[in-house]
Coordinates of C-alpha atoms in Angstrom, one line a residue:
Chain A
M15 CA -42.7 -26.2 -11.1
T16 CA -43.5 -22.9 -12.7
L17 CA -40.6 -21.1 -11.2
A18 CA -38.0 -23.8 -12.5
I19 CA -39.7 -23.5 -15.9
D20 CA -39.3 -19.9 -16.0
L21 CA -35.7 -20.0 -15.0
T22 CA -34.7 -22.5 -17.6
Q23 CA -36.7 -20.8 -20.3
P24 CA -34.2 -18.2 -21.2
L25 CA -31.4 -20.8 -21.4
S26 CA -32.9 -22.3 -24.5
Y27 CA -31.6 -19.4 -26.4
A28 CA -27.9 -19.7 -27.4
F29 CA -27.5 -15.8 -27.2
F30 CA -28.8 -15.9 -23.5
Q31 CA -26.4 -18.9 -22.8
R32 CA -23.5 -16.9 -24.2
G33 CA -24.5 -13.7 -22.5
L34 CA -24.9 -15.5 -19.2
I35 CA -21.5 -17.1 -19.4
V36 CA -19.8 -13.8 -20.3
A37 CA -21.8 -11.9 -17.5
L38 CA -20.6 -14.5 -14.9
I39 CA -16.9 -14.5 -16.0
A40 CA -16.9 -10.8 -16.4
G41 CA -18.4 -10.0 -13.1
A42 CA -15.8 -12.5 -11.4
L43 CA -13.0 -10.9 -13.3
C44 CA -14.2 -7.3 -12.4
G45 CA -14.6 -8.6 -8.7
L46 CA -11.0 -10.0 -8.7
I47 CA -9.2 -6.8 -10.3
G48 CA -11.6 -4.5 -8.4
V49 CA -10.1 -5.6 -5.1
F50 CA -6.8 -3.8 -6.2
V51 CA -8.8 -0.9 -7.9
V52 CA -10.6 -0.2 -4.5
L53 CA -7.6 -0.7 -2.1
R54 CA -5.3 1.4 -4.4
N55 CA -7.9 4.2 -4.9
M56 CA -7.7 3.6 -8.6
S57 CA -11.5 3.8 -9.3
Y58 CA -11.1 7.0 -11.2
I59 CA -8.4 5.5 -13.4
G60 CA -10.7 2.6 -14.2
H61 CA -13.6 5.0 -14.9
G62 CA -11.2 7.0 -17.2
L63 CA -9.7 4.2 -19.1
S64 CA -13.2 2.8 -20.0
H65 CA -14.2 6.2 -21.5
A66 CA -10.9 6.4 -23.4
V67 CA -11.5 2.8 -24.9
F68 CA -14.7 4.1 -26.3
G69 CA -12.8 6.5 -28.6
G70 CA -10.8 3.5 -30.0
A71 CA -14.1 1.4 -30.1
A72 CA -15.7 4.1 -32.2
V73 CA -12.8 4.3 -34.6
A74 CA -12.7 0.6 -35.0
A75 CA -16.5 0.6 -35.7
V76 CA -16.1 3.2 -38.4
V77 CA -13.1 1.9 -40.0
G78 CA -14.4 -1.8 -39.8
F79 CA -11.5 -2.9 -37.6
S80 CA -11.5 -5.5 -34.8
F81 CA -12.9 -4.0 -31.7
F82 CA -10.2 -5.5 -29.4
V83 CA -7.3 -4.3 -31.6
G84 CA -8.8 -0.8 -32.0
A85 CA -10.0 -0.2 -28.5
G86 CA -6.9 -2.0 -27.2
L87 CA -4.4 0.2 -28.9
W88 CA -6.3 3.3 -28.1
G89 CA -6.8 2.5 -24.4
L90 CA -2.8 1.7 -24.4
A91 CA -2.1 5.0 -26.0
S92 CA -4.3 6.9 -23.6
G93 CA -2.7 5.2 -20.7
L94 CA 0.8 6.2 -22.0
L95 CA -0.3 9.8 -22.7
I96 CA -1.8 10.3 -19.3
G97 CA 1.5 9.0 -17.7
W98 CA 3.5 11.3 -19.9
V99 CA 1.3 14.4 -19.2
A100 CA 1.4 13.4 -15.5
R101 CA 5.2 13.1 -15.5
K102 CA 5.5 16.7 -16.9
R103 CA 3.7 17.8 -13.6
I104 CA 2.3 20.8 -15.4
I105 CA -1.0 19.5 -14.3
G106 CA -2.0 16.7 -11.8
A107 CA -2.5 13.1 -12.8
D108 CA -6.2 13.3 -12.0
A109 CA -6.6 16.3 -14.3
A110 CA -4.6 14.6 -17.1
I111 CA -7.0 11.6 -16.8
G112 CA -10.0 14.0 -16.9
V113 CA -8.7 15.8 -20.0
I114 CA -7.4 12.8 -22.0
T115 CA -10.2 10.4 -21.4
T116 CA -13.1 12.6 -21.8
G117 CA -11.6 14.0 -25.0
S118 CA -11.4 10.5 -26.3
F119 CA -14.9 9.9 -25.3
A120 CA -16.1 13.0 -26.9
F121 CA -14.3 12.0 -30.1
G122 CA -16.1 8.6 -30.0
L123 CA -19.4 10.3 -29.6
A124 CA -18.7 12.7 -32.5
L125 CA -17.9 9.7 -34.8
Q126 CA -21.1 8.1 -33.6
A127 CA -23.2 11.1 -34.6
R128 CA -21.3 11.5 -38.0
F129 CA -21.3 7.9 -39.0
G130 CA -24.7 6.5 -38.4
Q131 CA -24.1 3.0 -40.0
A132 CA -21.5 2.2 -37.3
S133 CA -23.6 3.5 -34.4
R134 CA -25.2 0.2 -33.5
N135 CA -21.7 -1.2 -32.6
I136 CA -20.8 1.9 -30.9
E137 CA -24.0 1.9 -28.8
A138 CA -23.2 -1.6 -27.6
V139 CA -19.8 -0.3 -26.3
L140 CA -21.6 2.8 -24.7
F141 CA -24.4 0.9 -22.9
G142 CA -23.3 -2.7 -23.0
N143 CA -25.1 -5.3 -25.1
V144 CA -24.4 -8.7 -23.3
L145 CA -27.1 -10.5 -25.4
G146 CA -25.2 -9.5 -28.5
V147 CA -21.8 -11.1 -27.6
F148 CA -19.9 -13.5 -29.8
T149 CA -18.1 -16.6 -29.1
S150 CA -14.7 -14.4 -29.6
D151 CA -16.1 -12.4 -26.6
I152 CA -16.2 -15.4 -24.5
W153 CA -12.9 -16.5 -25.4
A154 CA -11.5 -13.0 -24.7
V155 CA -12.9 -12.8 -21.2
V156 CA -12.0 -16.3 -20.4
G157 CA -8.3 -15.5 -21.6
V158 CA -7.9 -12.3 -19.5
S159 CA -9.5 -14.1 -16.4
V160 CA -7.0 -16.9 -16.6
I161 CA -4.1 -14.5 -17.0
A162 CA -5.4 -12.3 -14.3
L163 CA -5.9 -15.2 -11.8
L164 CA -2.4 -16.6 -12.6
A165 CA -0.9 -13.2 -11.9
V166 CA -2.7 -12.7 -8.7
V167 CA -1.8 -16.3 -7.6
L168 CA 1.8 -16.1 -8.6
L169 CA 2.5 -12.7 -7.4
Y170 CA 0.2 -12.5 -4.5
R171 CA 2.6 -11.4 -1.8
R172 CA 4.4 -8.8 -4.0
L173 CA 1.1 -7.3 -5.2
L174 CA -0.1 -7.1 -1.5
F175 CA 3.2 -5.7 -0.3
A176 CA 3.3 -3.1 -3.1
T177 CA -0.4 -2.2 -2.5
F178 CA -0.2 -2.1 1.4
D179 CA 3.1 -0.5 2.0
P180 CA 4.9 0.6 -1.3
E181 CA 7.7 2.4 0.4
V182 CA 8.9 -0.8 2.5
A183 CA 8.1 -3.1 -0.3
G184 CA 10.5 -1.0 -2.6
V185 CA 13.4 -1.3 -0.2
S186 CA 12.5 -5.0 0.6
G187 CA 13.3 -6.0 -3.0
V188 CA 9.8 -5.7 -4.5
S189 CA 9.8 -3.8 -7.7
V190 CA 6.9 -1.4 -6.9
T191 CA 7.0 0.0 -10.5
W192 CA 6.6 -3.5 -12.1
M193 CA 3.8 -4.5 -9.8
E194 CA 1.8 -1.3 -10.8
T195 CA 2.5 -1.9 -14.3
V196 CA 1.0 -5.4 -14.0
L197 CA -2.0 -4.1 -12.3
M198 CA -2.6 -1.4 -14.9
V199 CA -2.1 -3.9 -17.8
L200 CA -4.6 -6.2 -16.0
L201 CA -7.1 -3.3 -15.4
S202 CA -6.9 -2.2 -19.0
A203 CA -7.5 -5.9 -20.3
T204 CA -10.3 -6.3 -17.9
I205 CA -12.0 -3.1 -19.2
L206 CA -11.4 -4.0 -22.8
V207 CA -13.0 -7.5 -22.6
T208 CA -15.9 -6.6 -20.2
V209 CA -16.9 -3.2 -21.6
R210 CA -19.3 -4.8 -24.0
V211 CA -21.1 -6.6 -21.3
V212 CA -22.1 -3.6 -19.0
G213 CA -20.9 -0.7 -21.2
V214 CA -18.5 2.2 -20.8
L215 CA -20.8 4.2 -18.6
L216 CA -21.2 1.4 -16.1
I217 CA -18.1 -0.6 -16.1
S218 CA -16.4 1.2 -13.3
A219 CA -19.4 0.3 -11.1
L220 CA -18.9 -3.5 -11.9
L221 CA -15.2 -2.9 -10.8
V222 CA -16.1 -1.1 -7.6
L223 CA -19.3 -2.9 -6.2
P224 CA -18.2 -6.4 -5.7
A225 CA -14.9 -5.3 -4.1
V226 CA -16.6 -2.7 -1.6
C227 CA -19.2 -5.2 -0.6
A228 CA -16.4 -7.8 0.1
R229 CA -14.6 -5.2 2.1
M230 CA -17.5 -4.8 4.3
L231 CA -17.9 -8.6 4.8
T232 CA -14.1 -9.4 5.6
N233 CA -11.1 -7.9 7.2
S234 CA -8.9 -10.2 5.4
F235 CA -7.2 -9.4 1.9
R236 CA -7.1 -13.2 1.0
K237 CA -10.7 -13.6 1.7
M238 CA -11.5 -10.5 -0.3
L239 CA -9.9 -12.1 -3.4
W240 CA -12.3 -14.9 -3.0
V241 CA -15.4 -13.0 -2.0
A242 CA -15.4 -10.1 -4.5
P243 CA -15.1 -12.5 -7.6
I244 CA -18.1 -14.7 -6.2
L245 CA -20.4 -11.4 -5.6
G246 CA -19.2 -10.1 -9.0
A247 CA -20.4 -13.4 -10.7
C248 CA -23.6 -13.4 -8.6
F249 CA -24.3 -9.8 -9.6
G250 CA -23.7 -10.9 -13.4
G251 CA -25.9 -14.1 -13.2
V252 CA -28.9 -12.7 -11.2
G253 CA -28.6 -9.3 -13.4
M254 CA -28.8 -11.3 -16.5
Y255 CA -31.8 -13.2 -15.5
L256 CA -33.6 -10.2 -14.0
S257 CA -32.9 -8.2 -17.3
W258 CA -34.6 -11.0 -19.2
F259 CA -37.7 -11.0 -17.1
V260 CA -38.2 -7.2 -16.7
D261 CA -37.0 -6.5 -20.3
V262 CA -34.4 -3.9 -19.2
P263 CA -30.7 -3.6 -20.6
S264 CA -28.6 -6.2 -18.8
G265 CA -25.7 -3.8 -18.0
A266 CA -28.1 -1.5 -16.0
V267 CA -29.7 -4.5 -14.2
I268 CA -26.3 -6.0 -13.3
I269 CA -25.3 -2.8 -11.7
L270 CA -28.6 -2.3 -10.0
V271 CA -28.4 -5.7 -8.5
G272 CA -24.7 -4.7 -7.0
T273 CA -26.1 -1.6 -5.7
A274 CA -28.9 -3.3 -4.1
A275 CA -26.6 -5.8 -2.4
F276 CA -24.2 -3.0 -1.4
T277 CA -27.2 -1.2 0.3
V278 CA -28.3 -4.4 2.1
I279 CA -24.7 -5.1 3.2
Y280 CA -24.0 -1.6 4.2
A281 CA -27.1 -1.4 6.3
A282 CA -26.5 -4.8 8.0
V283 CA -22.9 -3.9 8.8
G284 CA -24.1 -0.6 10.2
L285 CA -26.7 -2.2 12.3
G286 CA -24.2 -4.9 13.6
R287 CA -21.8 -2.0 14.6
R288 CA -24.6 -0.1 16.3
R289 CA -25.6 -3.3 18.1
Q290 CA -22.0 -3.7 19.1
L291 CA -21.7 -0.2 20.4
A292 CA -24.9 -0.5 22.3
S293 CA -23.8 -3.7 24.1
L294 CA -20.6 -1.9 24.9
S295 CA -22.4 0.9 26.5
F296 CA -24.7 -1.4 28.7
H297 CA -22.0 -3.7 29.9
Chain B
M6 CA 43.2 -8.9 24.4
D7 CA 45.6 -10.5 26.7
D8 CA 48.1 -11.2 24.0
G9 CA 48.3 -7.7 22.9
T10 CA 46.6 -8.3 19.5
Y11 CA 43.5 -6.5 18.4
V12 CA 40.6 -7.9 16.3
T13 CA 39.1 -5.4 14.0
V14 CA 35.5 -6.0 13.3
Q15 CA 34.5 -5.2 9.8
P16 CA 31.6 -2.8 9.7
L17 CA 28.4 -4.1 8.3
I18 CA 28.0 -0.8 6.4
E19 CA 30.1 2.4 6.2
F20 CA 29.5 5.8 4.9
V21 CA 32.7 7.4 3.5
D22 CA 32.3 11.2 2.6
V23 CA 28.8 10.7 1.4
A24 CA 26.5 13.4 0.0
C25 CA 23.0 13.0 -1.5
S26 CA 20.5 15.3 -3.1
Y27 CA 17.0 15.0 -4.7
G28 CA 18.2 16.9 -7.7
G29 CA 18.8 20.3 -5.9
P30 CA 21.5 21.2 -3.2
A31 CA 23.0 18.3 -1.2
V32 CA 20.4 17.3 1.5
I33 CA 23.4 15.5 3.4
D34 CA 27.0 16.2 2.9
H35 CA 30.4 14.8 4.1
V36 CA 28.7 12.0 6.0
N37 CA 31.1 9.6 7.8
F38 CA 30.1 6.7 10.0
A39 CA 30.0 3.0 10.2
V40 CA 27.6 0.6 11.5
H41 CA 29.2 -2.6 13.2
P42 CA 27.5 -6.0 13.9
G43 CA 25.3 -5.8 17.0
E44 CA 25.5 -2.0 17.2
F45 CA 22.5 0.2 18.5
I46 CA 22.6 3.6 17.2
G47 CA 20.2 6.4 17.6
V48 CA 20.3 9.3 15.0
V49 CA 18.9 12.6 16.5
G50 CA 18.5 15.9 14.7
P51 CA 15.9 18.6 14.0
S52 CA 13.1 18.2 11.4
G53 CA 14.4 18.6 7.9
S54 CA 18.1 17.8 9.0
G55 CA 18.3 14.9 6.7
K56 CA 17.8 12.0 9.1
T57 CA 15.4 10.1 6.9
T58 CA 17.8 10.6 3.9
V59 CA 20.4 9.0 5.9
L60 CA 18.1 6.0 6.6
R61 CA 17.0 5.8 2.8
T62 CA 20.7 5.8 1.8
L63 CA 21.5 3.1 4.2
L64 CA 18.8 1.0 2.8
G65 CA 19.8 1.8 -0.9
A66 CA 16.7 3.7 -1.8
V67 CA 18.8 6.8 -2.4
R68 CA 22.0 6.8 -4.2
P69 CA 24.9 9.2 -3.2
V70 CA 26.0 11.8 -5.4
H71 CA 29.3 11.8 -3.9
G72 CA 31.4 9.5 -1.7
E73 CA 31.0 5.7 -1.2
I74 CA 28.9 3.2 0.8
R75 CA 30.9 0.1 1.7
T76 CA 29.0 -3.1 2.9
S77 CA 30.4 -6.2 4.3
T78 CA 28.7 -8.4 1.9
K79 CA 27.3 -7.7 -1.6
D80 CA 23.6 -8.3 -0.4
L81 CA 23.5 -7.3 3.3
P82 CA 20.3 -8.5 4.8
M83 CA 18.5 -5.3 5.9
A84 CA 15.0 -4.6 6.9
Y85 CA 13.2 -1.4 7.3
V86 CA 10.4 -0.3 9.8
P87 CA 8.7 2.8 8.8
Q88 CA 6.6 5.2 11.0
V89 CA 3.4 3.6 11.9
E90 CA 1.5 6.4 10.4
T91 CA 2.7 5.7 6.9
V92 CA 0.3 2.9 6.2
D93 CA -3.6 2.9 6.1
W94 CA -4.4 0.7 9.2
N95 CA -7.9 0.3 7.8
F96 CA -6.4 -1.9 5.2
P97 CA -8.0 -5.4 5.2
V98 CA -4.8 -7.5 6.4
T99 CA -4.4 -9.7 9.4
V100 CA -1.2 -9.6 11.4
T101 CA 0.1 -12.9 9.8
E102 CA -0.6 -11.5 6.3
V103 CA 1.5 -8.4 7.2
V104 CA 4.4 -10.6 8.4
T105 CA 4.4 -13.0 5.5
M106 CA 4.2 -10.3 2.8
S107 CA 8.0 -9.6 3.0
R108 CA 8.8 -13.4 2.6
G109 CA 8.7 -13.4 -1.3
T110 CA 6.8 -16.1 -3.0
R111 CA 4.5 -18.2 -1.0
P112 CA 5.9 -21.8 -0.6
W113 CA 4.2 -24.3 -3.0
R114 CA 5.1 -27.4 -1.0
A115 CA 3.0 -28.1 2.1
A116 CA 6.2 -29.0 4.1
A117 CA 7.7 -25.7 3.4
R118 CA 4.4 -23.9 4.0
N119 CA 4.1 -25.5 7.4
A120 CA 7.7 -24.5 8.3
E121 CA 7.1 -21.0 7.3
R122 CA 3.7 -21.0 9.4
R123 CA 5.7 -22.2 12.4
E124 CA 8.4 -19.8 11.9
V125 CA 6.0 -16.9 11.8
A126 CA 4.2 -18.1 14.9
E127 CA 7.4 -18.3 16.8
L128 CA 8.4 -14.7 15.6
L129 CA 5.0 -13.4 16.8
D130 CA 5.4 -15.3 20.1
R131 CA 9.0 -13.8 20.5
L132 CA 7.4 -10.3 20.0
G133 CA 4.6 -10.9 22.5
I134 CA 1.9 -11.0 20.1
G135 CA 1.5 -14.7 19.4
D136 CA -2.2 -14.6 19.9
L137 CA -3.0 -11.8 17.5
G138 CA -2.0 -13.5 14.4
D139 CA -5.6 -13.6 12.9
R140 CA -6.5 -10.1 14.1
Q141 CA -7.1 -7.2 11.7
I142 CA -4.4 -4.6 12.1
R143 CA -6.8 -1.9 13.0
Q144 CA -7.8 -3.8 16.1
L145 CA -4.2 -3.5 17.6
S146 CA -2.8 -0.8 20.0
G147 CA 0.1 1.5 19.1
G148 CA 2.7 -0.7 20.5
Q149 CA 1.3 -3.9 18.9
Q150 CA 1.2 -2.2 15.6
Q151 CA 4.8 -1.3 16.0
R152 CA 5.7 -5.1 16.9
V153 CA 3.8 -6.2 13.8
F154 CA 6.1 -3.9 11.8
L155 CA 9.2 -5.3 13.5
A156 CA 8.0 -9.0 13.0
R157 CA 7.5 -8.2 9.3
A158 CA 11.2 -6.9 9.3
L159 CA 12.5 -9.9 11.2
A160 CA 10.8 -12.3 8.9
Q161 CA 13.4 -11.2 6.4
R162 CA 16.2 -12.4 8.7
P163 CA 18.1 -9.1 8.7
R164 CA 21.4 -8.5 10.2
L165 CA 20.6 -4.7 10.4
V166 CA 17.2 -3.3 11.4
V167 CA 16.5 0.4 10.3
L168 CA 13.7 2.1 12.2
D169 CA 12.3 5.6 11.3
E170 CA 10.9 7.3 14.5
P171 CA 9.6 4.1 16.3
T172 CA 8.2 6.0 19.2
S173 CA 6.8 8.9 17.4
G174 CA 3.1 9.7 18.6
V175 CA 3.2 6.8 21.2
D176 CA 2.5 7.1 24.9
V177 CA 5.2 6.4 27.5
R178 CA 4.3 2.9 28.2
T179 CA 4.4 2.0 24.4
R180 CA 7.7 3.7 24.2
H181 CA 9.0 1.5 27.0
E182 CA 7.6 -1.4 25.2
V183 CA 9.3 -0.6 22.1
L184 CA 12.5 0.1 23.6
H185 CA 12.4 -3.3 25.5
V186 CA 11.8 -5.1 22.4
L187 CA 14.5 -3.5 20.4
A188 CA 17.0 -4.1 23.3
D189 CA 16.2 -7.8 23.3
L190 CA 16.6 -8.0 19.4
N191 CA 19.9 -6.1 19.8
A192 CA 21.0 -8.5 22.5
E193 CA 20.4 -11.4 20.0
G194 CA 23.0 -9.8 17.7
I195 CA 20.9 -7.7 15.4
A196 CA 22.3 -4.2 14.6
I197 CA 19.8 -1.5 15.0
V198 CA 19.9 2.1 13.6
L199 CA 16.9 4.3 14.5
T200 CA 16.1 8.1 14.2
T201 CA 14.3 9.8 17.1
H202 CA 13.1 13.1 18.2
D203 CA 12.9 11.8 21.8
L204 CA 16.2 12.8 23.3
N205 CA 15.3 11.8 26.9
G206 CA 12.9 9.0 26.5
L207 CA 14.8 7.1 23.9
A208 CA 18.2 8.5 22.7
A209 CA 19.7 8.8 26.1
H210 CA 19.1 5.1 26.7
L211 CA 21.0 4.0 23.6
P212 CA 24.7 3.0 23.7
R213 CA 25.5 5.2 20.7
I214 CA 24.0 8.5 19.5
L215 CA 24.7 10.3 16.1
C216 CA 23.8 14.0 16.3
F217 CA 22.9 15.1 12.8
N218 CA 22.2 18.1 10.9
K219 CA 23.1 17.8 7.2
T220 CA 26.1 16.1 8.5
V221 CA 27.3 14.1 11.5
I222 CA 27.9 16.9 14.2
A223 CA 29.0 14.4 16.9
D224 CA 29.1 10.6 17.3
G225 CA 29.4 8.8 20.6
A226 CA 27.9 7.5 23.9
P227 CA 25.0 9.7 25.2
A228 CA 27.3 11.2 28.1
E229 CA 29.7 12.4 25.5
V230 CA 27.6 13.7 22.9
L231 CA 24.4 15.1 24.7
T232 CA 26.0 18.3 25.7
S233 CA 24.8 22.0 25.5
E234 CA 27.4 22.7 22.9
V235 CA 26.9 19.7 20.7
L236 CA 22.9 20.1 20.9
E237 CA 23.1 23.9 20.2
A238 CA 25.3 22.9 17.1
T239 CA 22.8 20.3 16.1
Y240 CA 19.6 22.0 16.7
G241 CA 20.5 25.7 16.3
A242 CA 18.9 26.6 19.7
P243 CA 20.3 26.7 23.2
M244 CA 19.5 23.6 25.2
D245 CA 20.6 22.9 28.9
V246 CA 21.8 19.5 29.9
L247 CA 21.6 18.1 33.5
I248 CA 23.1 15.0 34.7
H249 CA 20.6 12.9 36.6
G250 CA 21.6 9.5 38.1
G251 CA 24.5 9.4 35.7
M252 CA 22.5 9.9 32.5
P253 CA 22.2 13.3 30.7
V254 CA 18.7 15.0 30.8
V255 CA 18.0 17.6 28.1
L256 CA 16.1 20.6 28.9
E257 CA 14.7 22.9 26.4
S258 CA 15.7 26.5 27.2
T259 CA 12.6 28.7 27.6
P260 CA 12.7 31.4 24.9
Q261 CA 13.4 34.9 26.0
L262 CA 10.0 36.8 25.9
A263 CA 9.6 40.6 25.7
P264 CA 9.2 42.1 29.3
P265 CA 5.6 43.0 30.1
I266 CA 4.5 46.4 29.5
P267 CA 4.1 48.2 32.8
I268 CA 0.4 49.3 33.1
R269 CA 0.1 53.0 34.1
R270 CA -2.9 54.3 36.2
E271 CA -3.9 56.6 33.5
M272 CA -4.2 53.8 31.0
L273 CA -7.0 52.2 33.2
G274 CA -9.0 55.4 32.9

């Protein structure tokens, strides 16, 4: 079968195998964490954190330091700085995110322009380079996925309570601050290990698309936590194959696959609702 | 009692000269009252009078800056029912998911999970929403939404349930439904404290009312505290009270308007 041969052909390359594994797991991880990002309206924080991480990645590339250590520490420092500026209440939290993360991003761009020899690594962070991932990237994304899964399973009800109704959760013995911290740490770690798959500029889309698609398909939080990771993994897998065959950067194709799925589901859900309304008006 | 001895029931929770603030001047001050087991109390007062702060202090979410709060046991089981508008009803959760979220960690053993499932089903049946367990919360009426919040509170097996404006923004029928459900729970021995703006529809039907404005203005049965004097002291505006069928009915006085300007013939041209 020609189609079967075509589909297995890229798998004969080790770099594609690694890329496919990372794209599948990163998609599922972003889908899982994205459920909380979408339901807590944290999309902007995700977007900002990925930009902040870019500054750290650029410093790590120039100094010749480990990407995970450089970008991780930089992301942590940015998160703490955002929290500190927001607590001062001179400017709002959204403005603090805007200033600190874009400042960090601009710093990364400046380093990229000034130190040309490191720009290849920096570009991988900017646009994603799933075909250039190392075995260490696979272990990092697997490790964070296992931790995220454990946290969601063990803290399921507390995370749900703190997300749905923080006021009552607080007086019912749930530490809302602790739950928010857990989610922020998981979000930062997710961005850190998946940013090289789709890139700084597209990571927030991979966090949002599977979750919003899942939201349109189900009214249950529990089901969303299943559906969104499956969709994320599908976007990652299908995007990887398409990117191979059409020869377009994989990060962009993964997001385009997600956007296409979103459009189809949105149209189908809209059509379903219109039919429902029409049947109501006739009977 | 016949033998002439009295049994003193220890309060579940007691405010002793309590004052609270959010960093500025005291929001509530010199507050003294006690909630006994099985009591049903309504707190009434104008907006901004500190009613919600009283509830938050009861629940331990606000700490007094002065005075003392005494409880009968160290960890008094209490549950809170907020106003229905405080959550996003589009949130993708089913009725059962809302009720179980307050129960702590999900049981790992199948037997414990089944027992919990049965308990939640019984709770929903008791509140008349047994067939709605799998419904998304947006697909419920106002009264059903209020019952879901109540079910979540009862799933914590409380001895005291605290409700903030349980009938705010609901129609007359829903208000009756909520009042009936609360009366049934109270009959089972659960103490209830709620705030309300609804003097005639809700407060007048309760056994005990606290008229509140930064402090307790009056505390007693509706017939004792729903008087023109007490209400004027509480709300700062004149209010008339009629007695109808043995129950007080509060009438808001019509504000005095300026007399109309007489129109003279020459003004009409």
